[in-house]
Amino acid sequence: MKILNIVGARPNFVKVAPLHRAFRRYPLIQSKIIHTGQHYDTVMSDIFFDQLDLPRPDYYLGMCAGTTTRQTADILCKFENVLTIEQPDWVLVVGDVTSTLACALAAAQTGIRVAHVEAGLRSGDNQMPEERNRILTDALSDRLFVTEQAGVDNLKREGIDADKIHFVGNVMIDSLVAYRTKASELNTLGTLGLLPEQYILITIHRSANVDSEAGLKKLLQLIDNVASLKLVLFAIHPRTLTNLRKFGLISQLEAIPNVRVLEPQGYLEFINLMENAAVVITDSGGIQEETTYLQVPCLTFRQSTERPVTVELGTNQLISDLNPETVTQQVREILAGRVKIGWIPPLWDGKAAERIAQIFLNTE
């Protein structure tokens, strides 16, 4: 059985790493990695391969820059060539980025079965590109691997055949379990001269928050407010940095006291920073899950979340009014010791990839 695993953006690497390792344990499965090039610089791509012990990709598509439509078309054409050469039994896609949908569509159009890891997640906000990618990818998929019960419920409500749906747990947590100790051994805090729980970690990158001048000014106000309470580490995403420069707001960020701006971090470094933060403020889906497992308070600066279990069971709180003052008040509560108690969701035990491998082995 030949499986082509698609990676493109940073979270994909974290999810595919445990899957590739699980598949390679079985001689009946031939596992290959296809890198679309969606994140193509060293910090956002190569370092994750190195830290997650992933081999070099079997194919690198080198997708073009430009709009999402142009990128999708480019991936479709280039990945179709790979499919013609490899003739795989399955194409496995993870998450909800442009590469996810484009490769799923190319496979479906070629008559090759599609497996979607992290299927069924829904925010209810169809204005989010990621939400459209999730819905369309699930509609194209023959196997849907789900991280939480809400995903199962969503897929059934959308009419997906129950035989295609598998509640397996969370492969992102597989990587966290596998590399948590290695991350702590890096001593990232010592290198930065930090102590545990003596800082607030912020990373924001979603288009709704950083693609407009108004959104960026709201983000800067959030950082300014929170930095008055405790040292802020702002791990700046390339997209956010590009837009701050575009709107001439870099100097405004640099003028905020008690803020340390960090370049994009490697996977292991960021785990260490998350685990030791007093609170994490983000708009990232994966970070909501990782902080829940690590039992670290998380404030998600979004109107909705596709990962409701992180709010219902975990340590995550949703700031749905997108108001910097609301964030500031929640941070005050947390720093005063009024912390939301969370639990680790079912099947987030580091064994999701093995469950997925077993399902493939039992698939005709």
Tab-separated table of C-alpha atoms in Angstrom:
chain	number	residue	atom	x	y	z
A	1	MET	CA	0.000	0.000	0.000
A	2	LYS	CA	1.500	3.305	-1.081
A	3	ILE	CA	0.526	6.461	0.817
A	4	LEU	CA	1.574	9.960	-0.214
A	5	ASN	CA	1.628	12.320	2.797
A	6	ILE	CA	1.174	16.012	1.991
A	7	VAL	CA	2.976	18.757	3.903
A	8	GLY	CA	2.991	22.452	3.151
A	9	ALA	CA	2.648	24.727	6.170
A	10	ARG	CA	4.284	24.436	9.603
A	11	PRO	CA	1.447	22.558	11.372
A	12	ASN	CA	1.437	19.930	8.615
A	13	PHE	CA	4.997	18.873	9.464
A	14	VAL	CA	4.080	18.358	13.113
A	15	LYS	CA	1.122	16.167	12.143
A	16	VAL	CA	2.740	14.134	9.371
A	17	ALA	CA	5.876	13.276	11.391
A	18	PRO	CA	4.169	10.741	13.723
A	19	LEU	CA	2.121	9.349	10.827
A	20	HIS	CA	5.181	8.732	8.654
A	21	ARG	CA	6.966	7.041	11.569
A	22	ALA	CA	3.938	4.850	12.289
A	23	PHE	CA	3.572	3.835	8.629
A	24	ARG	CA	7.269	3.027	8.288
A	25	ARG	CA	6.977	0.422	11.049
A	26	TYR	CA	4.908	-1.778	8.724
A	27	PRO	CA	6.459	-3.375	5.613
A	28	LEU	CA	3.023	-3.469	3.969
A	29	ILE	CA	2.898	0.350	3.879
A	30	GLN	CA	5.122	2.464	1.634
A	31	SER	CA	5.046	6.025	2.935
A	32	LYS	CA	6.302	9.011	0.938
A	33	ILE	CA	6.319	12.732	1.730
A	34	ILE	CA	5.316	15.437	-0.733
A	35	HIS	CA	6.216	19.032	0.198
A	36	THR	CA	4.206	21.651	-1.699
A	37	GLY	CA	6.476	24.468	-0.566
A	38	GLN	CA	3.700	26.537	0.993
A	39	HIS	CA	6.118	27.453	3.819
A	40	TYR	CA	9.429	27.506	2.039
A	41	ASP	CA	11.916	29.411	4.183
A	42	THR	CA	14.356	27.728	6.535
A	43	VAL	CA	12.651	28.746	9.788
A	44	MET	CA	9.146	27.781	8.682
A	45	SER	CA	10.090	24.584	6.854
A	46	ASP	CA	13.569	23.025	7.016
A	47	ILE	CA	13.977	23.358	10.771
A	48	PHE	CA	10.796	21.389	11.358
A	49	PHE	CA	12.051	18.509	9.217
A	50	ASP	CA	15.268	18.473	11.231
A	51	GLN	CA	13.672	18.714	14.667
A	52	LEU	CA	10.915	16.188	13.927
A	53	ASP	CA	13.337	13.645	12.447
A	54	LEU	CA	11.542	13.717	9.111
A	55	PRO	CA	13.457	12.570	6.022
A	56	ARG	CA	13.851	14.957	3.115
A	57	PRO	CA	10.656	15.048	1.017
A	58	ASP	CA	10.397	12.616	-1.853
A	59	TYR	CA	9.028	15.480	-3.952
A	60	TYR	CA	9.218	19.237	-3.530
A	61	LEU	CA	6.614	21.019	-5.662
A	62	GLY	CA	7.881	24.567	-5.167
A	63	MET	CA	4.451	26.131	-5.456
A	64	CYS	CA	4.256	29.671	-6.784
A	65	ALA	CA	3.714	32.803	-4.734
A	66	GLY	CA	0.590	34.881	-5.248
A	67	THR	CA	-3.092	34.592	-4.455
A	68	THR	CA	-4.695	31.483	-2.998
A	69	THR	CA	-6.322	30.795	-6.375
A	70	ARG	CA	-2.976	30.890	-8.187
A	71	GLN	CA	-1.343	28.707	-5.539
A	72	THR	CA	-4.166	26.171	-5.714
A	73	ALA	CA	-3.935	25.958	-9.497
A	74	ASP	CA	-0.160	25.578	-9.350
A	75	ILE	CA	-0.353	22.748	-6.822
A	76	LEU	CA	-3.072	20.988	-8.835
A	77	CYS	CA	-0.897	20.903	-11.941
A	78	LYS	CA	2.329	19.934	-10.202
A	79	PHE	CA	0.797	17.322	-7.905
A	80	GLU	CA	-1.063	15.723	-10.806
A	81	ASN	CA	2.338	14.955	-12.334
A	82	VAL	CA	3.427	13.265	-9.093
A	83	LEU	CA	0.249	11.197	-9.016
A	84	THR	CA	0.852	10.053	-12.587
A	85	ILE	CA	4.360	8.904	-11.670
A	86	GLU	CA	3.641	7.357	-8.270
A	87	GLN	CA	0.131	5.881	-8.749
A	88	PRO	CA	-0.478	5.755	-4.968
A	89	ASP	CA	-3.270	3.899	-3.215
A	90	TRP	CA	-3.947	6.846	-0.916
A	91	VAL	CA	-3.227	10.552	-0.640
A	92	LEU	CA	-3.198	11.656	2.990
A	93	VAL	CA	-3.780	15.321	3.765
A	94	VAL	CA	-3.761	17.004	7.168
A	95	GLY	CA	-5.272	20.186	8.526
A	96	ASP	CA	-6.896	22.956	6.531
A	97	VAL	CA	-4.344	24.930	4.518
A	98	THR	CA	-4.289	25.606	0.763
A	99	SER	CA	-2.097	22.548	0.176
A	100	THR	CA	-4.644	20.345	1.952
A	101	LEU	CA	-7.515	21.161	-0.374
A	102	ALA	CA	-5.464	21.386	-3.564
A	103	CYS	CA	-3.874	17.940	-3.148
A	104	ALA	CA	-7.150	16.364	-2.066
A	105	LEU	CA	-8.842	17.747	-5.168
A	106	ALA	CA	-6.051	16.593	-7.485
A	107	ALA	CA	-6.230	13.076	-6.017
A	108	ALA	CA	-10.029	12.890	-6.227
A	109	GLN	CA	-9.991	14.093	-9.838
A	110	THR	CA	-7.470	11.352	-10.637
A	111	GLY	CA	-9.542	8.650	-8.951
A	112	ILE	CA	-7.155	8.160	-6.024
A	113	ARG	CA	-8.569	7.761	-2.523
A	114	VAL	CA	-8.149	10.630	-0.062
A	115	ALA	CA	-7.666	10.407	3.705
A	116	HIS	CA	-8.120	13.568	5.787
A	117	VAL	CA	-6.519	13.838	9.213
A	118	GLU	CA	-8.243	16.407	11.480
A	119	ALA	CA	-11.515	15.960	9.630
A	120	GLY	CA	-14.818	17.378	10.830
A	121	LEU	CA	-13.529	20.499	12.583
A	122	ARG	CA	-15.879	23.437	12.056
A	123	SER	CA	-15.794	27.021	13.308
A	124	GLY	CA	-19.103	27.989	11.723
A	125	ASP	CA	-17.391	30.944	10.024
A	126	ASN	CA	-17.427	30.414	6.261
A	127	GLN	CA	-15.492	33.659	5.763
A	128	MET	CA	-12.388	31.838	7.025
A	129	PRO	CA	-10.394	30.294	4.143
A	130	GLU	CA	-9.515	27.426	6.483
A	131	GLU	CA	-13.199	26.668	7.067
A	132	ARG	CA	-13.872	26.404	3.345
A	133	ASN	CA	-10.825	24.174	2.964
A	134	ARG	CA	-12.037	21.888	5.766
A	135	ILE	CA	-15.549	21.491	4.379
A	136	LEU	CA	-14.442	20.841	0.799
A	137	THR	CA	-11.647	18.451	1.787
A	138	ASP	CA	-14.005	16.401	3.940
A	139	ALA	CA	-16.480	16.170	1.049
A	140	LEU	CA	-13.710	14.735	-1.163
A	141	SER	CA	-12.346	12.256	1.398
A	142	ASP	CA	-12.821	8.500	1.623
A	143	ARG	CA	-11.404	8.189	5.152
A	144	LEU	CA	-11.942	10.918	7.745
A	145	PHE	CA	-9.797	10.796	10.883
A	146	VAL	CA	-11.247	12.904	13.703
A	147	THR	CA	-9.609	14.476	16.768
A	148	GLU	CA	-12.679	15.195	18.927
A	149	GLN	CA	-16.325	14.191	19.242
A	150	ALA	CA	-17.551	17.473	17.762
A	151	GLY	CA	-15.859	16.484	14.515
A	152	VAL	CA	-17.797	13.219	14.372
A	153	ASP	CA	-21.045	15.073	15.040
A	154	ASN	CA	-20.331	17.654	12.335
A	155	LEU	CA	-19.557	15.047	9.689
A	156	LYS	CA	-22.671	13.014	10.427
A	157	ARG	CA	-24.784	16.171	10.305
A	158	GLU	CA	-23.317	16.916	6.862
A	159	GLY	CA	-24.340	13.485	5.610
A	160	ILE	CA	-20.927	11.791	5.555
A	161	ASP	CA	-21.209	7.992	5.656
A	162	ALA	CA	-20.481	6.854	9.219
A	163	ASP	CA	-18.284	4.024	7.879
A	164	LYS	CA	-15.805	6.619	6.615
A	165	ILE	CA	-15.465	8.383	9.995
A	166	HIS	CA	-12.849	7.315	12.556
A	167	PHE	CA	-12.380	8.983	15.937
A	168	VAL	CA	-8.655	8.373	16.484
A	169	GLY	CA	-7.322	11.234	18.621
A	170	ASN	CA	-4.889	13.997	17.759
A	171	VAL	CA	-1.641	13.442	15.849
A	172	MET	CA	-0.399	16.920	16.823
A	173	ILE	CA	-0.461	15.701	20.419
A	174	ASP	CA	1.493	12.612	19.299
A	175	SER	CA	4.373	14.913	18.357
A	176	LEU	CA	4.038	16.894	21.569
A	177	VAL	CA	4.214	13.727	23.658
A	178	ALA	CA	7.193	12.442	21.666
A	179	TYR	CA	9.249	15.653	21.758
A	180	ARG	CA	8.272	17.373	24.996
A	181	THR	CA	11.348	16.143	26.877
A	182	LYS	CA	13.689	16.959	23.994
A	183	ALA	CA	12.189	20.464	23.879
A	184	SER	CA	12.861	21.022	27.565
A	185	GLU	CA	16.481	19.957	27.141
A	186	LEU	CA	17.130	22.851	24.744
A	187	ASN	CA	16.923	25.314	27.650
A	188	THR	CA	15.290	27.950	25.470
A	189	LEU	CA	14.324	29.942	28.560
A	190	GLY	CA	17.893	30.040	29.811
A	191	THR	CA	19.164	31.162	26.423
A	192	LEU	CA	16.654	34.025	26.442
A	193	GLY	CA	17.286	34.865	30.111
A	194	LEU	CA	13.743	33.993	31.164
A	195	LEU	CA	12.143	32.255	34.138
A	196	PRO	CA	9.042	30.045	34.036
A	197	GLU	CA	5.703	31.883	34.211
A	198	GLN	CA	7.431	35.264	34.155
A	199	TYR	CA	6.205	36.147	30.662
A	200	ILE	CA	3.157	36.143	28.402
A	201	LEU	CA	3.577	34.491	25.000
A	202	ILE	CA	1.727	36.028	22.039
A	203	THR	CA	1.535	34.863	18.425
A	204	ILE	CA	-1.106	36.086	15.985
A	205	HIS	CA	-1.238	35.443	12.246
A	206	ARG	CA	-4.797	34.865	10.947
A	207	SER	CA	-5.882	37.014	8.025
A	208	ALA	CA	-8.820	38.489	9.948
A	209	ASN	CA	-6.379	39.849	12.539
A	210	VAL	CA	-3.315	40.881	10.540
A	211	ASP	CA	-4.244	41.618	6.931
A	212	SER	CA	-5.712	45.070	7.578
A	213	GLU	CA	-4.348	48.201	9.225
A	214	ALA	CA	-7.307	48.257	11.620
A	215	GLY	CA	-6.672	44.668	12.666
A	216	LEU	CA	-2.984	45.298	13.248
A	217	LYS	CA	-3.664	48.404	15.317
A	218	LYS	CA	-6.016	46.346	17.478
A	219	LEU	CA	-3.237	43.765	17.883
A	220	LEU	CA	-0.739	46.450	18.879
A	221	GLN	CA	-3.197	47.803	21.437
A	222	LEU	CA	-3.603	44.280	22.834
A	223	ILE	CA	0.183	43.893	23.157
A	224	ASP	CA	0.527	47.335	24.755
A	225	ASN	CA	-2.191	46.585	27.318
A	226	VAL	CA	-0.855	43.177	28.278
A	227	ALA	CA	2.777	44.340	28.442
A	228	SER	CA	1.763	46.703	31.231
A	229	LEU	CA	1.018	43.597	33.324
A	230	LYS	CA	3.979	41.316	32.537
A	231	LEU	CA	6.822	40.866	30.067
A	232	VAL	CA	5.486	39.944	26.621
A	233	LEU	CA	7.236	37.628	24.181
A	234	PHE	CA	5.801	38.351	20.749
A	235	ALA	CA	6.714	35.463	18.443
A	236	ILE	CA	6.133	37.234	15.163
A	237	HIS	CA	4.807	35.253	12.204
A	238	PRO	CA	6.230	36.176	8.751
A	239	ARG	CA	2.760	37.160	7.546
A	240	THR	CA	2.257	39.473	10.516
A	241	LEU	CA	5.714	41.015	10.074
A	242	THR	CA	5.120	41.619	6.371
A	243	ASN	CA	1.858	43.428	7.057
A	244	LEU	CA	3.286	45.509	9.909
A	245	ARG	CA	5.912	46.721	7.465
A	246	LYS	CA	3.324	47.243	4.730
A	247	PHE	CA	1.251	49.575	6.914
A	248	GLY	CA	4.256	51.327	8.471
A	249	LEU	CA	3.549	50.032	11.989
A	250	ILE	CA	6.900	48.476	12.922
A	251	SER	CA	8.037	51.570	14.804
A	252	GLN	CA	4.805	51.526	16.809
A	253	LEU	CA	5.513	47.938	17.854
A	254	GLU	CA	9.118	48.758	18.748
A	255	ALA	CA	7.970	51.654	20.944
A	256	ILE	CA	5.902	49.435	23.254
A	257	PRO	CA	7.824	48.881	26.525
A	258	ASN	CA	8.281	45.476	28.144
A	259	VAL	CA	7.983	43.580	24.841
A	260	ARG	CA	10.541	41.247	23.287
A	261	VAL	CA	9.924	40.453	19.639
A	262	LEU	CA	11.084	36.971	18.670
A	263	GLU	CA	11.671	35.662	15.171
A	264	PRO	CA	9.658	32.565	14.209
A	265	GLN	CA	10.734	29.753	16.510
A	266	GLY	CA	11.542	26.151	15.781
A	267	TYR	CA	9.033	23.538	16.873
A	268	LEU	CA	10.995	22.454	19.949
A	269	GLU	CA	11.795	26.002	21.048
A	270	PHE	CA	8.156	27.032	20.807
A	271	ILE	CA	6.963	24.038	22.829
A	272	ASN	CA	9.369	25.068	25.585
A	273	LEU	CA	8.150	28.663	25.484
A	274	MET	CA	4.504	27.551	25.591
A	275	GLU	CA	4.955	25.133	28.443
A	276	ASN	CA	6.563	27.765	30.658
A	277	ALA	CA	4.362	30.759	29.820
A	278	ALA	CA	2.054	32.346	32.383
A	279	VAL	CA	-0.525	32.603	29.604
A	280	VAL	CA	-0.555	32.198	25.825
A	281	ILE	CA	-2.500	34.555	23.558
A	282	THR	CA	-3.037	33.306	20.005
A	283	ASP	CA	-5.352	32.841	17.058
A	284	SER	CA	-3.772	29.512	16.054
A	285	GLY	CA	-5.813	26.333	16.049
A	286	GLY	CA	-2.928	24.031	16.893
A	287	ILE	CA	-1.742	26.148	19.803
A	288	GLN	CA	-5.211	25.889	21.354
A	289	GLU	CA	-4.711	22.114	21.374
A	290	GLU	CA	-1.101	22.132	22.547
A	291	THR	CA	-1.810	24.472	25.478
A	292	THR	CA	-4.759	22.302	26.475
A	293	TYR	CA	-2.497	19.254	26.642
A	294	LEU	CA	0.216	21.211	28.476
A	295	GLN	CA	-2.392	22.634	30.886
A	296	VAL	CA	-1.305	26.214	30.144
A	297	PRO	CA	-3.921	29.019	30.107
A	298	CYS	CA	-4.721	30.080	26.543
A	299	LEU	CA	-6.705	33.076	25.289
A	300	THR	CA	-7.787	32.703	21.665
A	301	PHE	CA	-8.315	36.014	19.884
A	302	ARG	CA	-11.018	34.830	17.485
A	303	GLN	CA	-14.790	35.007	17.172
A	304	SER	CA	-15.142	31.230	16.934
A	305	THR	CA	-13.060	28.084	17.185
A	306	GLU	CA	-13.191	24.856	15.201
A	307	ARG	CA	-11.727	23.086	18.230
A	308	PRO	CA	-14.497	23.434	20.831
A	309	VAL	CA	-13.115	20.666	23.044
A	310	THR	CA	-10.249	23.011	23.996
A	311	VAL	CA	-12.839	25.373	25.478
A	312	GLU	CA	-15.294	22.782	26.796
A	313	LEU	CA	-12.662	20.569	28.469
A	314	GLY	CA	-9.335	22.330	28.056
A	315	THR	CA	-7.606	25.472	29.268
A	316	ASN	CA	-8.627	27.611	26.285
A	317	GLN	CA	-10.887	30.669	26.494
A	318	LEU	CA	-12.329	32.349	23.422
A	319	ILE	CA	-12.170	36.155	23.142
A	320	SER	CA	-15.031	36.355	20.662
A	321	ASP	CA	-15.544	40.130	20.818
A	322	LEU	CA	-11.959	40.694	19.553
A	323	ASN	CA	-11.565	43.425	22.149
A	324	PRO	CA	-8.070	44.122	23.557
A	325	GLU	CA	-9.662	45.269	26.818
A	326	THR	CA	-11.383	41.882	27.218
A	327	VAL	CA	-8.040	40.124	26.741
A	328	THR	CA	-6.405	42.400	29.287
A	329	GLN	CA	-9.065	41.674	31.885
A	330	GLN	CA	-8.762	37.927	31.332
A	331	VAL	CA	-4.982	38.154	31.710
A	332	ARG	CA	-5.428	40.033	35.004
A	333	GLU	CA	-7.692	37.214	36.224
A	334	ILE	CA	-5.161	34.552	35.284
A	335	LEU	CA	-2.217	36.390	36.836
A	336	ALA	CA	-4.254	36.778	40.019
A	337	GLY	CA	-4.564	32.984	40.222
A	338	ARG	CA	-8.105	32.642	38.884
A	339	VAL	CA	-7.123	30.099	36.247
A	340	LYS	CA	-9.527	27.958	34.259
A	341	ILE	CA	-9.082	24.282	35.145
A	342	GLY	CA	-8.757	21.994	32.137
A	343	TRP	CA	-8.573	18.301	31.312
A	344	ILE	CA	-6.878	16.442	28.485
A	345	PRO	CA	-9.521	15.361	25.917
A	346	PRO	CA	-10.238	11.697	25.139
A	347	LEU	CA	-7.663	9.844	23.004
A	348	TRP	CA	-5.134	12.688	23.176
A	349	ASP	CA	-2.616	10.137	24.404
A	350	GLY	CA	0.179	10.100	21.830
A	351	LYS	CA	-1.178	7.048	19.978
A	352	ALA	CA	-3.373	8.559	17.263
A	353	ALA	CA	-0.927	7.835	14.424
A	354	GLU	CA	-0.740	4.170	15.394
A	355	ARG	CA	-4.549	3.953	15.344
A	356	ILE	CA	-4.564	5.484	11.866
A	357	ALA	CA	-1.910	3.026	10.653
A	358	GLN	CA	-4.002	0.111	11.909
A	359	ILE	CA	-7.051	1.389	10.057
A	360	PHE	CA	-5.063	1.568	6.817
A	361	LEU	CA	-3.757	-1.953	7.352
A	362	ASN	CA	-7.328	-3.172	7.693
A	363	THR	CA	-8.507	-1.272	4.593
A	364	GLU	CA	-8.978	-3.122	1.357
